[in-house]
Amino acid sequence: MAITSRAPAPGGGVAVPPAGASASPPDGPPGRSTAWAEGVERLREAATTEPGRLRIIGAALAALIVLFGTVSVWEISERTTAADDVVGRSQPLSADAASIYRSLADADTTSSSGFLLGAQEPHEVRQRYEKDIANASKLLVSAAANTGGNEDSREQIALLSEQLPRYTGLIEQARATNRQGLPLGGAYLRYANEQMTTQLLPAAQRLYEAETGRLYEDYDDARSWPLASLGAGLLAMAGLVWAQRRNYRHTNRVFNHGLVAATAASVVVLLWLAVGHTVARSSLSEARADGQESMKVLNDARIASLQARAGENLTLIARGAVLAEDKKSDKYDVDFTNNMKQLDAGLATALRLADDEAGRSPVNRAVDGVQQWKQRHTAAREADLKGDYEAALPQVVGDEKHKESSGAAFDTVDASLDQAVAHEQREFTRAAREGLGALGGLVTGAAALVIIGAAAAVLGIGRRLSEYR
């Protein structure tokens, strides 16, 4: 039989375990609670006393204000970057892409004009062509360096860089053959024009569309509302108002200087955020509607005028050798008619978008120039259809007796559109910079005010805690 030893009880005797209790000691030490459980328990215990509750409220207010500031700095930084990209990167790239298109179209038009002017083309015509090619080449190099990771743009730039030397080579062959008085020069010129219209200009158009698409993405990013910041700001304000109301109910004191300062700092940040972004959004919308959209329409109109002029020149050069799809009409004359329709539509839209006299005036001059151009083209075309090439040529390219040629009217249209584009570019830059300026200083100011607000909230609660010491 087993013998059980019993420990002596206080005062003598033997301690007897209670009935039903195990006589053996527990297997190990009692289990320890986790750090999280201990933290929750301490927080619960702290919440049972007023000082503990005040500490929790102070920490929560500081956290809300810091959250408000952090989200505001993050969102406004993104919008400021997007607005800065609109002004300094994406819009200039879009404008450069449009300039590449114009330079190529103008080079094609100028080369055909020089061909019509004879074997020895005037120096100014040759110089204009070379300037167009040099400008397109320079802008292609710049676009390749600044377009970033846009694969579509890079693909079009590579295609343009590959095809442009081929085009210029065909033009030089056309010039050399024309100086020898051989009809083959016209064939080279028509083939160069085909390369331009089927390879170069479509690639330039796709490049322009890609860069303009990136511009509109930057617009949207810069104009999007900072909803997270506004929501965090309202939440912080609600917390501060609740804390001050609670303070009033517990102490009958209307103001706590620290909480009032924290509320004032938060209100300033919230109003600055809302008003600044509203102004920036309005200015960027103005830049897009009154500047970029007008420039796009004017650029399209100018390109249509350049292509119409090239078609007019090639009509005389080809002399009916190239037929349209109906196999009856002259292809280049059909192209001229279609491009003039596009030009008319573009000018009508540009007049509707122009919002001041400085913008309408050059467009109106272009409209008048188009009317004169059509009249002179009709007269030249009638002479050409009668077989009188010698009478038609000076009415197109001009000479000492024909100062009012269709070429002179085209020059008026081109110069007027150039002035209109320059005006809209200035309007865009002004409005876009105003939008960017409305966001200026907001990041730094919001960060500083939020730090002040969080510190003031903690000090305000600390002032209440000092009353319990």
XYZ file of C-alpha atoms in Angstrom, residues 50-469:
420
model
C -10.115 59.881 -17.077
C -6.340 60.432 -17.489
C -6.115 57.186 -19.411
C -9.015 58.180 -21.642
C -7.412 61.564 -22.283
C -4.151 59.903 -23.322
C -6.027 57.670 -25.768
C -7.924 60.668 -27.174
C -4.720 62.677 -27.595
C -2.975 59.830 -29.414
C -6.006 59.273 -31.661
C -6.276 62.982 -32.561
C -2.567 63.216 -33.357
C -2.805 60.067 -35.500
C -5.820 61.435 -37.432
C -4.121 64.753 -38.111
C -0.885 63.063 -39.211
C -2.892 60.715 -41.451
C -4.633 63.735 -42.995
C -1.290 65.411 -43.667
C 0.365 62.302 -45.064
C -2.448 61.546 -47.495
C -2.653 65.216 -48.531
C 1.077 65.457 -49.224
C 0.957 62.220 -51.230
C -2.063 63.138 -53.364
C -1.088 66.757 -53.992
C 2.470 65.706 -54.867
C 1.058 63.403 -57.543
C -1.190 66.121 -58.944
C 1.578 68.707 -58.885
C 3.846 66.315 -60.769
C 1.127 65.664 -63.347
C 0.452 69.403 -63.782
C 4.178 70.048 -64.127
C 4.346 67.308 -66.776
C 1.504 68.989 -68.677
C 3.437 72.262 -68.771
C 6.982 71.007 -69.169
C 6.869 67.584 -70.830
C 3.741 66.124 -72.397
C 2.380 69.295 -74.045
C 5.773 70.287 -75.510
C 6.144 66.723 -76.833
C 2.674 66.901 -78.372
C 3.519 70.280 -79.914
C 6.820 68.904 -81.249
C 4.997 65.949 -82.817
C 2.607 68.376 -84.531
C 5.598 70.415 -85.694
C 7.205 67.273 -87.160
C 4.028 66.645 -89.148
C 3.876 70.255 -90.362
C 7.560 70.311 -91.298
C 7.237 67.124 -93.339
C 4.079 68.320 -95.093
C 5.654 71.708 -95.798
C 8.813 70.076 -97.156
C 6.693 68.026 -99.545
C 4.773 71.112 -100.647
C 7.922 73.188 -101.046
C 9.684 70.528 -103.098
C 6.792 70.401 -105.572
C 6.695 74.203 -105.749
C 10.429 74.288 -106.502
C 9.947 71.692 -109.207
C 7.332 73.854 -110.919
C 9.544 76.923 -110.770
C 12.012 75.387 -113.199
C 15.280 73.520 -113.408
C 17.032 76.059 -111.204
C 14.678 76.551 -108.281
C 14.949 79.831 -106.348
C 17.337 79.890 -103.413
C 14.601 80.801 -100.907
C 12.531 77.778 -101.958
C 15.481 75.452 -101.573
C 16.313 77.028 -98.227
C 12.743 76.546 -96.955
C 12.809 72.865 -97.913
C 16.139 72.292 -96.184
C 14.910 74.133 -93.095
C 11.838 71.882 -92.942
C 13.910 68.710 -93.199
C 16.419 69.952 -90.623
C 13.627 70.902 -88.221
C 11.913 67.519 -88.581
C 15.222 65.700 -88.019
C 16.077 67.779 -84.945
C 12.640 67.252 -83.417
C 12.836 63.508 -84.046
C 16.096 63.354 -82.094
C 14.549 65.389 -79.273
C 11.416 63.222 -79.222
C 13.499 60.047 -79.083
C 15.374 61.401 -76.064
C 12.293 62.617 -74.164
C 9.448 60.271 -75.033
C 10.360 57.873 -72.215
C 8.922 54.366 -72.227
C 6.120 55.011 -74.713
C 6.646 52.088 -77.108
C 4.167 53.365 -79.686
C 5.967 56.700 -79.927
C 9.362 55.005 -80.170
C 8.111 52.786 -82.967
C 6.878 55.767 -84.991
C 10.082 57.723 -84.360
C 12.136 54.775 -85.618
C 9.974 54.514 -88.748
C 10.269 58.241 -89.446
C 14.032 58.185 -88.905
C 14.322 55.296 -91.361
C 12.026 56.686 -94.077
C 13.079 60.349 -94.037
C 16.501 59.782 -95.691
C 14.796 57.708 -98.408
C 12.380 60.530 -99.083
C 15.124 63.155 -99.297
C 17.080 60.864 -101.624
C 14.114 60.646 -104.000
C 13.742 64.442 -103.936
C 17.409 64.889 -104.853
C 17.033 62.439 -107.731
C 13.959 64.359 -108.911
C 15.877 67.645 -108.765
C 18.925 66.265 -110.553
C 16.794 64.747 -113.330
C 14.723 67.923 -113.646
C 17.873 70.030 -114.079
C 18.750 67.806 -117.041
C 15.338 68.507 -118.574
C 14.230 64.864 -118.390
C 10.537 63.992 -117.775
C 11.647 61.262 -115.361
C 12.088 63.955 -112.705
C 8.323 64.227 -112.368
C 8.070 60.485 -111.769
C 10.668 60.651 -108.986
C 8.782 63.550 -107.419
C 5.457 61.699 -107.550
C 7.076 58.636 -105.978
C 8.569 60.833 -103.222
C 5.122 62.315 -102.610
C 3.679 58.807 -102.389
C 6.317 57.896 -99.789
C 5.435 61.022 -97.862
C 1.659 60.473 -97.896
C 1.709 56.712 -97.266
C 4.681 56.325 -94.908
C 5.969 59.508 -93.318
C 2.832 61.530 -92.683
C 0.806 58.594 -91.261
C 3.704 57.783 -88.906
C 3.898 61.440 -87.864
C 0.134 61.436 -87.276
C 0.377 58.345 -85.073
C 3.237 59.933 -83.136
C 1.151 63.061 -82.594
C -1.833 61.018 -81.411
C 0.326 58.995 -79.008
C 1.899 62.083 -77.444
C -1.440 63.896 -77.287
C -2.919 60.837 -75.571
C -0.202 61.044 -72.925
C -0.945 64.756 -72.545
C -4.611 64.034 -71.855
C -3.646 61.360 -69.316
C -1.548 63.944 -67.479
C -4.495 66.350 -67.643
C -6.781 63.776 -66.049
C -4.230 62.934 -63.342
C -3.699 66.603 -62.474
C -7.434 67.395 -62.409
C -8.670 64.370 -60.437
C -10.093 65.269 -57.039
C -7.976 64.349 -53.954
C -10.865 62.427 -52.394
C -8.724 60.516 -49.884
C -7.226 63.781 -48.585
C -10.596 65.472 -48.297
C -12.047 62.437 -46.527
C -9.133 62.241 -44.078
C -9.436 65.975 -43.432
C -13.137 65.728 -42.629
C -12.459 62.757 -40.354
C -9.760 64.695 -38.489
C -12.094 67.687 -38.162
C -14.871 65.464 -36.804
C -12.477 64.017 -34.222
C -11.330 67.466 -33.097
C -14.881 68.786 -32.808
C -15.917 65.730 -30.789
C -12.908 66.081 -28.464
C -13.657 69.760 -27.790
C -17.335 69.059 -27.156
C -16.349 66.308 -24.744
C -13.911 68.653 -23.021
C -16.662 71.263 -22.624
C -19.091 68.753 -21.161
C -16.522 67.533 -18.608
C -15.033 70.897 -17.594
C -17.508 73.595 -18.699
C -14.578 75.291 -20.405
C -15.476 76.562 -23.850
C -11.990 76.540 -25.338
C -8.922 74.382 -25.076
C -6.164 76.424 -26.674
C -4.271 73.417 -28.005
C -7.333 71.795 -29.574
C -8.445 75.132 -31.032
C -5.002 75.598 -32.617
C -5.092 72.053 -33.993
C -8.568 72.667 -35.422
C -7.487 75.964 -37.004
C -4.436 74.339 -38.619
C -6.558 71.493 -39.980
C -9.192 73.906 -41.325
C -6.510 75.936 -43.113
C -5.070 72.815 -44.734
C -8.509 71.542 -45.739
C -9.582 74.884 -47.244
C -6.215 75.379 -48.947
C -6.487 71.900 -50.397
C -10.044 72.368 -51.658
C -9.647 75.918 -52.990
C -6.178 75.358 -54.463
C -7.219 72.230 -56.296
C -10.434 73.882 -57.538
C -8.452 76.783 -58.997
C -5.871 74.415 -60.506
C -8.607 72.251 -61.976
C -10.335 75.283 -63.496
C -7.119 76.649 -65.016
C -6.107 73.271 -66.442
C -9.590 72.866 -67.929
C -9.204 76.284 -69.533
C -5.792 75.326 -70.890
C -7.242 72.201 -72.454
C -10.466 73.699 -73.820
C -9.205 77.105 -74.932
C -5.606 76.240 -75.737
C -4.884 72.618 -76.573
C -8.156 71.879 -78.402
C -7.807 75.057 -80.474
C -4.205 74.203 -81.308
C -5.209 70.717 -82.401
C -7.869 72.095 -84.760
C -5.516 74.759 -86.129
C -2.706 72.247 -86.651
C -5.068 69.965 -88.560
C -6.230 72.906 -90.662
C -2.678 73.952 -91.434
C -1.724 70.418 -92.443
C -4.800 70.231 -94.696
C -3.725 73.490 -96.357
C -0.191 72.166 -96.914
C -1.480 68.943 -98.440
C -3.933 70.889 -100.609
C -1.062 73.019 -101.909
C 1.017 69.902 -102.652
C -1.955 68.417 -104.514
C -2.364 71.622 -106.513
C 1.307 71.601 -107.525
C 1.321 67.903 -108.397
C -1.758 68.352 -110.561
C 0.342 70.522 -112.865
C 3.421 68.298 -112.578
C 1.634 65.012 -113.322
C -0.606 66.487 -116.073
C -3.228 63.798 -115.685
C -0.781 60.884 -115.508
C -2.149 59.685 -112.151
C -5.853 58.929 -111.944
C -8.139 58.719 -108.920
C -10.004 55.574 -107.915
C -12.802 56.331 -110.393
C -10.179 56.037 -113.186
C -11.455 59.299 -114.669
C -10.486 62.173 -112.391
C -7.014 63.502 -111.718
C -5.869 62.037 -108.380
C -4.088 65.149 -107.208
C -6.975 67.429 -108.103
C -9.310 65.167 -106.109
C -6.873 65.304 -103.203
C -6.837 69.097 -103.442
C -10.634 69.267 -103.288
C -10.839 66.922 -100.290
C -8.116 68.775 -98.384
C -9.809 72.126 -99.030
C -13.025 70.740 -97.544
C -11.080 69.683 -94.446
C -9.509 73.132 -94.312
C -12.909 74.855 -94.470
C -14.278 72.638 -91.684
C -11.196 73.198 -89.543
C -11.356 76.980 -89.884
C -15.061 76.991 -88.973
C -14.298 74.988 -85.827
C -11.318 77.198 -84.969
C -13.514 80.306 -85.191
C -16.026 78.708 -82.848
C -13.309 77.804 -80.320
C -11.550 81.189 -80.447
C -12.503 83.087 -77.293
C -10.934 86.495 -77.970
C -10.278 88.883 -80.825
C -6.560 88.058 -80.860
C -7.480 84.449 -81.601
C -10.262 85.170 -84.128
C -8.402 87.777 -86.184
C -5.756 85.480 -87.782
C -8.367 82.777 -88.381
C -10.573 85.296 -90.209
C -7.583 86.281 -92.376
C -7.058 82.609 -93.155
C -10.733 82.258 -94.165
C -10.380 85.212 -96.548
C -7.165 83.730 -97.926
C -8.884 80.406 -98.593
C -11.610 82.124 -100.612
C -9.000 83.888 -102.762
C -7.072 80.632 -103.099
C -10.131 78.791 -104.395
C -10.888 81.492 -106.964
C -7.346 81.574 -108.297
C -7.087 77.780 -108.327
C -10.301 77.564 -110.339
C -8.920 79.985 -112.944
C -5.635 78.089 -113.155
C -7.424 74.757 -113.405
C -9.635 75.978 -116.239
C -6.564 77.055 -118.209
C -4.875 73.713 -117.544
C -7.919 71.702 -118.651
C -7.898 73.683 -121.913
C -4.346 72.532 -122.462
C -2.809 75.944 -121.810
C -0.131 74.901 -119.326
C 1.869 78.082 -119.867
C -1.112 80.169 -118.756
C -1.971 77.928 -115.801
C 1.555 77.752 -114.337
C 2.005 81.450 -113.389
C -1.471 81.531 -111.858
C -0.312 78.800 -109.476
C 3.309 79.750 -108.714
C 3.161 83.465 -109.585
C 5.486 85.683 -111.594
C 6.007 89.370 -112.228
C 2.657 89.632 -114.039
C 0.740 87.342 -111.676
C 1.310 88.665 -108.165
C -2.109 87.407 -107.067
C -1.470 83.726 -107.633
C -2.912 80.789 -105.717
C 0.549 80.391 -104.186
C 0.349 83.907 -102.738
C -3.076 83.103 -101.282
C -1.680 79.900 -99.785
C 1.150 81.878 -98.181
C -1.440 84.174 -96.575
C -3.369 81.200 -95.228
C -0.223 79.510 -93.907
C 1.097 82.654 -92.201
C -2.294 83.392 -90.631
C -2.613 79.874 -89.264
C 0.913 80.076 -87.892
C -0.043 83.250 -85.996
C -3.217 81.615 -84.695
C -1.316 78.563 -83.434
C 1.255 80.793 -81.707
C -1.533 82.741 -79.971
C -3.254 79.591 -78.722
C 0.092 78.212 -77.534
C 0.568 81.333 -75.416
C -2.971 81.005 -74.054
C -2.344 77.373 -73.159
C 0.951 78.106 -71.425
C -0.576 80.949 -69.403
C -3.570 78.923 -68.186
C -1.531 75.766 -67.499
C 1.063 77.694 -65.494
C -1.725 79.305 -63.469
C -3.048 75.832 -62.699
C 0.385 74.645 -61.633
C 0.881 77.786 -59.563
C -2.373 77.165 -57.668
C -0.814 73.974 -56.287
C 2.487 75.646 -55.504
C 3.514 75.567 -51.852
C 0.589 73.346 -50.905
C 2.721 70.293 -50.181
C 5.163 72.141 -47.933
C 2.445 74.234 -46.303
C 0.212 71.239 -45.613
C 3.084 69.270 -44.073
C 4.084 72.158 -41.804
C 0.534 72.952 -40.682
C -0.246 69.305 -39.988
C 2.825 68.964 -37.784
C 1.751 72.085 -35.907
C -1.806 70.753 -35.603
C -0.715 67.363 -34.266
C 1.629 68.976 -31.732
C -1.094 71.424 -30.650
C -3.567 68.588 -30.130
C -1.095 66.690 -27.957
C -0.292 69.846 -25.961
C -3.978 70.598 -25.513
C -4.641 67.151 -24.106
C -1.485 67.422 -22.004
C -2.857 70.588 -20.468
C -5.904 68.651 -19.285
C -3.744 65.817 -17.984
C -1.721 68.237 -15.861
C -4.859 68.959 -13.865
C -4.766 65.378 -12.508
C -1.252 65.615 -11.105
